[in-house]
């Protein structure tokens, strides 16, 4: 019985696999180098500090929107409480100050970040919150290229959570 001809593929690591591995390693190394740069420039607030403060303010504004909806529609408390708690943790993660858990009263004027008109029903309220979560998630995703490593990772994580919140709020409105 004749032996089959030898394979044309040499044993061992192929050049294409090696190049792909090297490219992947370079990408990973590039993504993890952000913790060393402080981002400060001669006494003025850095881009990272400004982005972190803006993200904390945006999350705090979103908490206020949740509070306004909860004040108008107390029946949504069971559905919205876990999402509001997450947004509050996002505020803290960005360095925002944790305020006491305060529900907005119906006579409290809405904050500038809250919607201009009160929603007519629960479905509109949930849709408004979903839109706010989605817009903030999109804004944070767009800002990722402007901030250093660790803050970019935090913003990406919070943006993803916001997108999930928008989905859950939309599903809850059905």
PDB file of C-alpha atoms in Angstrom, residues 37-169:
ATOM      1  CA  UNK A  37      -1.952  59.240  32.213  1.00  0.00           C
ATOM      2  CA  UNK A  38      -3.459  61.698  34.655  1.00  0.00           C
ATOM      3  CA  UNK A  39      -4.878  63.875  31.896  1.00  0.00           C
ATOM      4  CA  UNK A  40      -4.128  67.104  33.749  1.00  0.00           C
ATOM      5  CA  UNK A  41      -2.746  70.129  32.020  1.00  0.00           C
ATOM      6  CA  UNK A  42      -1.101  72.888  34.022  1.00  0.00           C
ATOM      7  CA  UNK A  43      -3.716  73.527  36.728  1.00  0.00           C
ATOM      8  CA  UNK A  44      -6.786  73.476  34.490  1.00  0.00           C
ATOM      9  CA  UNK A  45      -9.301  70.660  34.744  1.00  0.00           C
ATOM     10  CA  UNK A  46      -8.453  67.797  32.448  1.00  0.00           C
ATOM     11  CA  UNK A  47     -10.683  66.411  29.762  1.00  0.00           C
ATOM     12  CA  UNK A  48     -11.206  63.370  31.967  1.00  0.00           C
ATOM     13  CA  UNK A  49     -12.199  65.459  34.988  1.00  0.00           C
ATOM     14  CA  UNK A  50     -14.663  67.476  32.910  1.00  0.00           C
ATOM     15  CA  UNK A  51     -16.130  64.326  31.348  1.00  0.00           C
ATOM     16  CA  UNK A  52     -16.441  62.651  34.752  1.00  0.00           C
ATOM     17  CA  UNK A  53     -18.186  65.690  36.250  1.00  0.00           C
ATOM     18  CA  UNK A  54     -20.540  65.930  33.244  1.00  0.00           C
ATOM     19  CA  UNK A  55     -21.351  62.215  33.518  1.00  0.00           C
ATOM     20  CA  UNK A  56     -22.105  62.592  37.246  1.00  0.00           C
ATOM     21  CA  UNK A  57     -24.398  65.581  36.535  1.00  0.00           C
ATOM     22  CA  UNK A  58     -26.158  63.715  33.730  1.00  0.00           C
ATOM     23  CA  UNK A  59     -26.761  60.699  35.959  1.00  0.00           C
ATOM     24  CA  UNK A  60     -28.002  62.930  38.786  1.00  0.00           C
ATOM     25  CA  UNK A  61     -30.409  64.564  36.330  1.00  0.00           C
ATOM     26  CA  UNK A  62     -31.645  61.142  35.304  1.00  0.00           C
ATOM     27  CA  UNK A  63     -32.249  60.251  38.965  1.00  0.00           C
ATOM     28  CA  UNK A  64     -34.366  63.413  39.193  1.00  0.00           C
ATOM     29  CA  UNK A  65     -36.397  62.250  36.183  1.00  0.00           C
ATOM     30  CA  UNK A  66     -36.992  58.900  37.872  1.00  0.00           C
ATOM     31  CA  UNK A  67     -38.062  60.755  41.029  1.00  0.00           C
ATOM     32  CA  UNK A  68     -40.508  62.922  39.072  1.00  0.00           C
ATOM     33  CA  UNK A  69     -42.068  59.886  37.393  1.00  0.00           C
ATOM     34  CA  UNK A  70     -42.280  58.042  40.712  1.00  0.00           C
ATOM     35  CA  UNK A  71     -43.967  61.067  42.295  1.00  0.00           C
ATOM     36  CA  UNK A  72     -46.509  61.254  39.493  1.00  0.00           C
ATOM     37  CA  UNK A  73     -47.050  57.489  39.228  1.00  0.00           C
ATOM     38  CA  UNK A  74     -46.372  55.739  42.553  1.00  0.00           C
ATOM     39  CA  UNK A  75     -47.679  52.473  41.093  1.00  0.00           C
ATOM     40  CA  UNK A  76     -44.477  52.220  39.029  1.00  0.00           C
ATOM     41  CA  UNK A  77     -42.256  52.104  42.117  1.00  0.00           C
ATOM     42  CA  UNK A  78     -41.736  48.339  42.025  1.00  0.00           C
ATOM     43  CA  UNK A  79     -40.705  48.472  38.357  1.00  0.00           C
ATOM     44  CA  UNK A  80     -38.558  51.617  38.548  1.00  0.00           C
ATOM     45  CA  UNK A  81     -36.853  51.293  41.947  1.00  0.00           C
ATOM     46  CA  UNK A  82     -34.079  48.918  40.768  1.00  0.00           C
ATOM     47  CA  UNK A  83     -33.340  51.036  37.691  1.00  0.00           C
ATOM     48  CA  UNK A  84     -33.293  54.244  39.722  1.00  0.00           C
ATOM     49  CA  UNK A  85     -30.933  52.612  42.232  1.00  0.00           C
ATOM     50  CA  UNK A  86     -28.555  51.680  39.393  1.00  0.00           C
ATOM     51  CA  UNK A  87     -28.596  55.230  38.024  1.00  0.00           C
ATOM     52  CA  UNK A  88     -27.839  56.495  41.524  1.00  0.00           C
ATOM     53  CA  UNK A  89     -24.845  54.116  41.680  1.00  0.00           C
ATOM     54  CA  UNK A  90     -23.717  55.435  38.297  1.00  0.00           C
ATOM     55  CA  UNK A  91     -23.812  58.968  39.712  1.00  0.00           C
ATOM     56  CA  UNK A  92     -21.600  57.853  42.595  1.00  0.00           C
ATOM     57  CA  UNK A  93     -19.241  55.946  40.294  1.00  0.00           C
ATOM     58  CA  UNK A  94     -18.581  59.145  38.379  1.00  0.00           C
ATOM     59  CA  UNK A  95     -17.869  60.993  41.618  1.00  0.00           C
ATOM     60  CA  UNK A  96     -21.286  62.532  42.135  1.00  0.00           C
ATOM     61  CA  UNK A  97     -22.603  63.083  45.608  1.00  0.00           C
ATOM     62  CA  UNK A  98     -25.241  60.722  46.899  1.00  0.00           C
ATOM     63  CA  UNK A  99     -28.236  62.698  47.951  1.00  0.00           C
ATOM     64  CA  UNK A 100     -30.716  61.372  50.404  1.00  0.00           C
ATOM     65  CA  UNK A 101     -33.318  59.199  48.762  1.00  0.00           C
ATOM     66  CA  UNK A 102     -35.912  61.820  48.122  1.00  0.00           C
ATOM     67  CA  UNK A 103     -39.014  61.407  46.070  1.00  0.00           C
ATOM     68  CA  UNK A 104     -40.062  64.544  44.234  1.00  0.00           C
ATOM     69  CA  UNK A 105     -43.412  65.857  45.343  1.00  0.00           C
ATOM     70  CA  UNK A 106     -46.092  66.723  42.780  1.00  0.00           C
ATOM     71  CA  UNK A 107     -45.622  70.403  43.654  1.00  0.00           C
ATOM     72  CA  UNK A 108     -41.847  70.300  43.132  1.00  0.00           C
ATOM     73  CA  UNK A 109     -40.990  71.927  39.826  1.00  0.00           C
ATOM     74  CA  UNK A 110     -39.202  69.566  37.452  1.00  0.00           C
ATOM     75  CA  UNK A 111     -35.487  69.999  37.018  1.00  0.00           C
ATOM     76  CA  UNK A 112     -34.097  71.318  33.725  1.00  0.00           C
ATOM     77  CA  UNK A 113     -33.149  67.755  32.811  1.00  0.00           C
ATOM     78  CA  UNK A 114     -36.691  66.528  33.328  1.00  0.00           C
ATOM     79  CA  UNK A 115     -39.175  66.592  30.508  1.00  0.00           C
ATOM     80  CA  UNK A 116     -40.869  69.876  29.690  1.00  0.00           C
ATOM     81  CA  UNK A 117     -44.393  68.506  30.123  1.00  0.00           C
ATOM     82  CA  UNK A 118     -45.684  65.926  32.539  1.00  0.00           C
ATOM     83  CA  UNK A 119     -46.538  62.603  30.928  1.00  0.00           C
ATOM     84  CA  UNK A 120     -50.251  61.893  30.589  1.00  0.00           C
ATOM     85  CA  UNK A 121     -50.072  58.268  31.673  1.00  0.00           C
ATOM     86  CA  UNK A 122     -47.701  55.558  32.887  1.00  0.00           C
ATOM     87  CA  UNK A 123     -46.888  54.384  29.362  1.00  0.00           C
ATOM     88  CA  UNK A 124     -45.811  57.892  28.327  1.00  0.00           C
ATOM     89  CA  UNK A 125     -43.777  58.228  31.533  1.00  0.00           C
ATOM     90  CA  UNK A 126     -41.922  54.970  30.839  1.00  0.00           C
ATOM     91  CA  UNK A 127     -41.361  55.949  27.215  1.00  0.00           C
ATOM     92  CA  UNK A 128     -39.949  59.307  28.341  1.00  0.00           C
ATOM     93  CA  UNK A 129     -37.556  57.615  30.760  1.00  0.00           C
ATOM     94  CA  UNK A 130     -36.519  55.125  28.066  1.00  0.00           C
ATOM     95  CA  UNK A 131     -35.808  57.993  25.669  1.00  0.00           C
ATOM     96  CA  UNK A 132     -33.738  59.783  28.324  1.00  0.00           C
ATOM     97  CA  UNK A 133     -31.769  56.600  29.108  1.00  0.00           C
ATOM     98  CA  UNK A 134     -31.162  55.946  25.398  1.00  0.00           C
ATOM     99  CA  UNK A 135     -30.036  59.533  24.700  1.00  0.00           C
ATOM    100  CA  UNK A 136     -27.643  59.493  27.640  1.00  0.00           C
ATOM    101  CA  UNK A 137     -26.295  56.091  26.616  1.00  0.00           C
ATOM    102  CA  UNK A 138     -25.678  57.367  23.077  1.00  0.00           C
ATOM    103  CA  UNK A 139     -23.984  60.500  24.426  1.00  0.00           C
ATOM    104  CA  UNK A 140     -21.656  58.470  26.632  1.00  0.00           C
ATOM    105  CA  UNK A 141     -20.830  56.089  23.813  1.00  0.00           C
ATOM    106  CA  UNK A 142     -19.900  59.021  21.581  1.00  0.00           C
ATOM    107  CA  UNK A 143     -17.628  60.459  24.298  1.00  0.00           C
ATOM    108  CA  UNK A 144     -15.602  57.263  24.715  1.00  0.00           C
ATOM    109  CA  UNK A 145     -12.886  58.311  22.271  1.00  0.00           C
ATOM    110  CA  UNK A 146     -12.233  61.530  24.169  1.00  0.00           C
ATOM    111  CA  UNK A 147     -11.455  60.080  27.601  1.00  0.00           C
ATOM    112  CA  UNK A 148      -8.574  57.978  28.950  1.00  0.00           C
ATOM    113  CA  UNK A 149      -8.665  54.231  29.604  1.00  0.00           C
ATOM    114  CA  UNK A 150     -10.288  53.660  32.999  1.00  0.00           C
ATOM    115  CA  UNK A 151     -12.882  56.391  32.532  1.00  0.00           C
ATOM    116  CA  UNK A 152     -13.640  55.075  29.038  1.00  0.00           C
ATOM    117  CA  UNK A 153     -14.225  51.609  30.462  1.00  0.00           C
ATOM    118  CA  UNK A 154     -16.534  53.012  33.149  1.00  0.00           C
ATOM    119  CA  UNK A 155     -18.424  55.119  30.618  1.00  0.00           C
ATOM    120  CA  UNK A 156     -18.793  52.151  28.273  1.00  0.00           C
ATOM    121  CA  UNK A 157     -20.156  50.011  31.083  1.00  0.00           C
ATOM    122  CA  UNK A 158     -22.614  52.678  32.205  1.00  0.00           C
ATOM    123  CA  UNK A 159     -23.652  53.358  28.591  1.00  0.00           C
ATOM    124  CA  UNK A 160     -24.379  49.653  28.151  1.00  0.00           C
ATOM    125  CA  UNK A 161     -26.405  49.632  31.374  1.00  0.00           C
ATOM    126  CA  UNK A 162     -28.347  52.660  30.128  1.00  0.00           C
ATOM    127  CA  UNK A 163     -29.163  50.870  26.883  1.00  0.00           C
ATOM    128  CA  UNK A 164     -30.440  47.900  28.899  1.00  0.00           C
ATOM    129  CA  UNK A 165     -32.512  50.245  31.063  1.00  0.00           C
ATOM    130  CA  UNK A 166     -34.034  51.771  27.912  1.00  0.00           C
ATOM    131  CA  UNK A 167     -34.921  48.300  26.682  1.00  0.00           C
ATOM    132  CA  UNK A 168     -36.467  47.292  30.006  1.00  0.00           C
ATOM    133  CA  UNK A 169     -38.442  50.541  30.190  1.00  0.00           C
TER     134      UNK A 169
END
